[in-house]
């Protein structure tokens, strides 16, 4: 297996040194890494305080304390599992099947297994790097708050890696079989997308079911269902195995870890070994067939299209039409949008559940303001996650075919407006549907038209920011397929995603400023409380659009004429 | 000397530097309407760089480019509306069908839709893609994509056509077709600027040839002019343009090396470039 290590070393070297990258790309990568570290530290610090607080408050009730801790730790693991499925599918696919060097390597006199093995390991490393900051710091914080020794950290690290290995191994197995046996590119991608959605739904539904358990009134039953009961109810999830495995080694939790360890070690070894040994037979054929298009049945053209019926022309409409056609034909997009819609659905469900339990007393205006802000922001967040992979990076997604636009008489403003419209569509659609949906529920919130304005303005702000960032930091190696080659495109999409989250955080601050300072406004400023922040939000969106059509459009003009 | 006023393509001291490397160095040239201009040079000579600057895809470090009297750097959109361009590698949107791509280009150029559809029918028939026009471009072979790219450039019937190594990757029949099409365009008054490293194309198709090496235009004229001008000696021997080309671009010294490498039984033969160990 010398050749495998050779290939892997090459991969890691080029990753670490960032060879062949421009300064701009390096700055992007470094800031992303920094962001990752900050995220991990923030999460660790926050949960450390939380665990410490639990210790102070429930010191006298160790059972209850343990139950809450189990609940928190398992929730964090579930989140890691969701992330691992969400990103792992795409990342493994990209690394194993779309790395640009695979074709070259498979032509060399090395076994296909070695090439697969190297790509398998490097995608595992990428997956671990992507998901670790979301979950590992929580365990570290728990250990620190409980004052546990070094052994705990070693065990946790091992169990955490095993958890990721289980995900990665199973994902690889699904991938390698789907790529080998399903005909046609579209079917392959659809299958891959839907198995990921299925995985995520499984996690979410079991979470929901176990939340139902805790609705009885008896305090001991609540403790039981919060802690060990939850673990028992979700026995089939790898996230739970990991929680059991680590907590089983500690006293006072009443959890047995043997089963957890056995399941983790067994499944990770089995799935990794199986995909590794099957790759000798399946990898080459699957890789070679990855781009196969099955000839569609001859489509009959509409007569009007043939004879050239009325069509909106010019760069704006034709680019938008072209992008939307690609949108409809890209299974990845449906996957992302479906995941976002599922997320939004769960959010709405939880909100309604919580509202149903709450007291019937009329909530105070501040609470309504916070709630309405949340209602505005949630659909935009979900839409923003979708557009971060579609419209928000659609300039980069022009990829190698960008010359077509550049060689045609296309104005930079028209083009940037088309990309902006494309980026704005998902958050706008989610917002409108959600606001209308809220009209039919009894959830306490502000006025309908304020929600609409908020949704439109925040969608515009998020889209404008994404497109502007895409113009200033384009990455034309981002492929139109299931993401990009290697790990570069991931950074690009993450940048787009984080920037929209940051924008939403800013919008949240804008919307909640009056609530924070409401004493100043006096009790009677109901209108100011509700409408003023929305006007401010509108101004923010308009400002960003001004930036987009001014400086960003000028930058795009440079790209169009010099690259 | 050509009158500047009649030139459709004009480059004035066109220069592109990448760091210390001068990819194109003070290039001056002009092409008349109805002319096929062949831009000939070895790999890395600066052909692609020059074409990109002429069509407004790359900003020159210094110097100017004019298409039909329009300064490309000052008004790229106007310049791009009178020219067609075929790049050296035929990248296309893989999720569109051939017909959709052509329609997209027609809409970008605001061609009348009815006429566009007719023109697409003609072009698809010309390039023998009628049967495949409703398939996704992702399933097209390199040569088919190349033909689609050429069709895109021809769609708007541009005054000036730039083609970067147009026949690379085409089968002989399609290559022949492209040559015929270009000739017909030039005969109808259009201007064609094509780059190539294949001498036969320059010799057979082009009204005028410019030879570029290391970013500098080292010779220009009709093939006959070039022959009479620059190759003295070798009296009586019939020489091809290849000799001329190799002589001009300094390729002659490689001849001996190649001969040396291919001669069998030579013990030191395996040490040269391209040798096997
Ligand atoms: N983006 C670039 N950065 C640096 N050097 C480049 C770039 N593009 C081209 N060059 C260099 O410019 C020279 C001319 O390239 P090109 O115009 O592509 O040659 P060709 O005649 O084969 O088309 C080459 O030496 C090439 O290495
Ligand atoms: Mg070239």
CSV table of N, CA, C and O and ligand atoms in Angstrom, one decimal, chain B residues 18 21 23-24 41-50 88 164-165 212, ligand 1:
chain,number,residue,atom,x,y,z
B,18,UNK,N,3.3,39.3,-18.1
B,18,UNK,CA,3.0,38.6,-16.8
B,18,UNK,C,4.3,38.6,-16.0
B,18,UNK,O,5.2,37.9,-16.3
B,21,UNK,N,7.7,38.2,-17.7
B,21,UNK,CA,7.5,37.5,-19.0
B,21,UNK,C,6.7,38.4,-19.9
B,21,UNK,O,5.6,38.8,-19.5
B,23,UNK,N,4.4,38.2,-22.7
B,23,UNK,CA,3.7,37.2,-23.5
B,23,UNK,C,3.4,37.8,-24.9
B,23,UNK,O,3.5,37.0,-25.9
B,24,UNK,N,3.1,39.1,-25.0
B,24,UNK,CA,3.0,39.7,-26.3
B,24,UNK,C,3.7,41.0,-26.1
B,24,UNK,O,3.6,41.8,-25.1
B,41,UNK,N,2.2,30.5,-35.1
B,41,UNK,CA,3.3,30.5,-34.1
B,41,UNK,C,3.4,29.2,-33.3
B,41,UNK,O,2.4,28.5,-33.2
B,42,UNK,N,4.6,28.9,-32.8
B,42,UNK,CA,4.7,27.7,-32.0
B,42,UNK,C,3.9,27.8,-30.7
B,42,UNK,O,3.4,28.9,-30.3
B,43,UNK,N,3.9,26.7,-29.9
B,43,UNK,CA,3.2,26.8,-28.6
B,43,UNK,C,3.8,27.8,-27.7
B,43,UNK,O,5.0,28.0,-27.6
B,44,UNK,N,2.9,28.6,-27.0
B,44,UNK,CA,3.4,29.5,-26.1
B,44,UNK,C,4.0,30.8,-26.7
B,44,UNK,O,4.6,31.6,-26.1
B,45,UNK,N,3.7,31.0,-28.0
B,45,UNK,CA,4.2,32.2,-28.7
B,45,UNK,C,3.5,33.5,-28.3
B,45,UNK,O,4.0,34.6,-28.4
B,46,UNK,N,2.2,33.3,-27.9
B,46,UNK,CA,1.4,34.5,-27.5
B,46,UNK,C,0.2,34.6,-28.4
B,46,UNK,O,-0.5,35.7,-28.4
B,47,UNK,N,-0.2,33.6,-29.1
B,47,UNK,CA,-1.4,33.7,-30.0
B,47,UNK,C,-2.7,33.9,-29.2
B,47,UNK,O,-3.4,34.8,-29.4
B,48,UNK,N,-2.9,33.0,-28.2
B,48,UNK,CA,-4.1,33.1,-27.4
B,48,UNK,C,-4.2,34.4,-26.7
B,48,UNK,O,-5.2,35.1,-26.7
B,49,UNK,N,-3.0,34.8,-26.1
B,49,UNK,CA,-3.0,36.1,-25.4
B,49,UNK,C,-3.4,37.3,-26.3
B,49,UNK,O,-4.2,38.1,-26.0
B,50,UNK,N,-2.9,37.3,-27.5
B,50,UNK,CA,-3.2,38.3,-28.5
B,50,UNK,C,-4.7,38.3,-28.8
B,50,UNK,O,-5.3,39.4,-28.8
B,88,UNK,N,-9.9,28.5,-27.5
B,88,UNK,CA,-9.1,27.3,-27.9
B,88,UNK,C,-9.6,26.0,-27.2
B,88,UNK,O,-9.4,24.9,-27.7
B,164,UNK,N,-9.5,30.7,-32.2
B,164,UNK,CA,-8.3,30.3,-31.6
B,164,UNK,C,-8.1,28.8,-31.9
B,164,UNK,O,-8.7,28.0,-31.3
B,165,UNK,N,-7.2,28.5,-32.8
B,165,UNK,CA,-6.9,27.1,-33.2
B,165,UNK,C,-8.2,26.3,-33.5
B,165,UNK,O,-8.5,25.3,-32.8
B,212,UNK,N,4.3,34.7,-35.3
B,212,UNK,CA,4.7,35.3,-34.0
B,212,UNK,C,5.6,34.3,-33.2
B,212,UNK,O,5.4,33.1,-33.3
C,1,LIG,N1,-2.4,33.8,-17.1
C,1,LIG,C1,-1.1,33.7,-17.4
C,1,LIG,N2,-0.2,34.0,-16.4
C,1,LIG,C2,1.2,33.9,-16.7
C,1,LIG,N3,1.6,33.6,-17.9
C,1,LIG,C3,0.8,33.4,-18.9
C,1,LIG,C4,-0.6,33.4,-18.7
C,1,LIG,N4,-1.3,33.1,-19.9
C,1,LIG,C5,-0.3,32.9,-20.8
C,1,LIG,N5,0.9,33.1,-20.2
C,1,LIG,C6,2.2,32.9,-20.9
C,1,LIG,O1,2.2,33.7,-22.0
C,1,LIG,C7,2.8,33.0,-23.1
C,1,LIG,C8,1.9,33.0,-24.3
C,1,LIG,O2,0.8,32.1,-24.0
C,1,LIG,P1,-0.3,31.9,-25.1
C,1,LIG,O3,-0.8,33.2,-25.7
C,1,LIG,O4,-1.3,31.0,-24.5
C,1,LIG,O5,0.5,31.0,-26.2
C,1,LIG,P2,-0.1,30.3,-27.5
C,1,LIG,O6,0.6,30.9,-28.6
C,1,LIG,O7,0.3,28.9,-27.4
C,1,LIG,O8,-1.6,30.5,-27.5
C,1,LIG,C9,3.2,31.7,-22.6
C,1,LIG,O9,4.6,31.7,-22.3
C,1,LIG,C10,2.4,31.5,-21.3
C,1,LIG,O10,3.1,30.7,-20.4
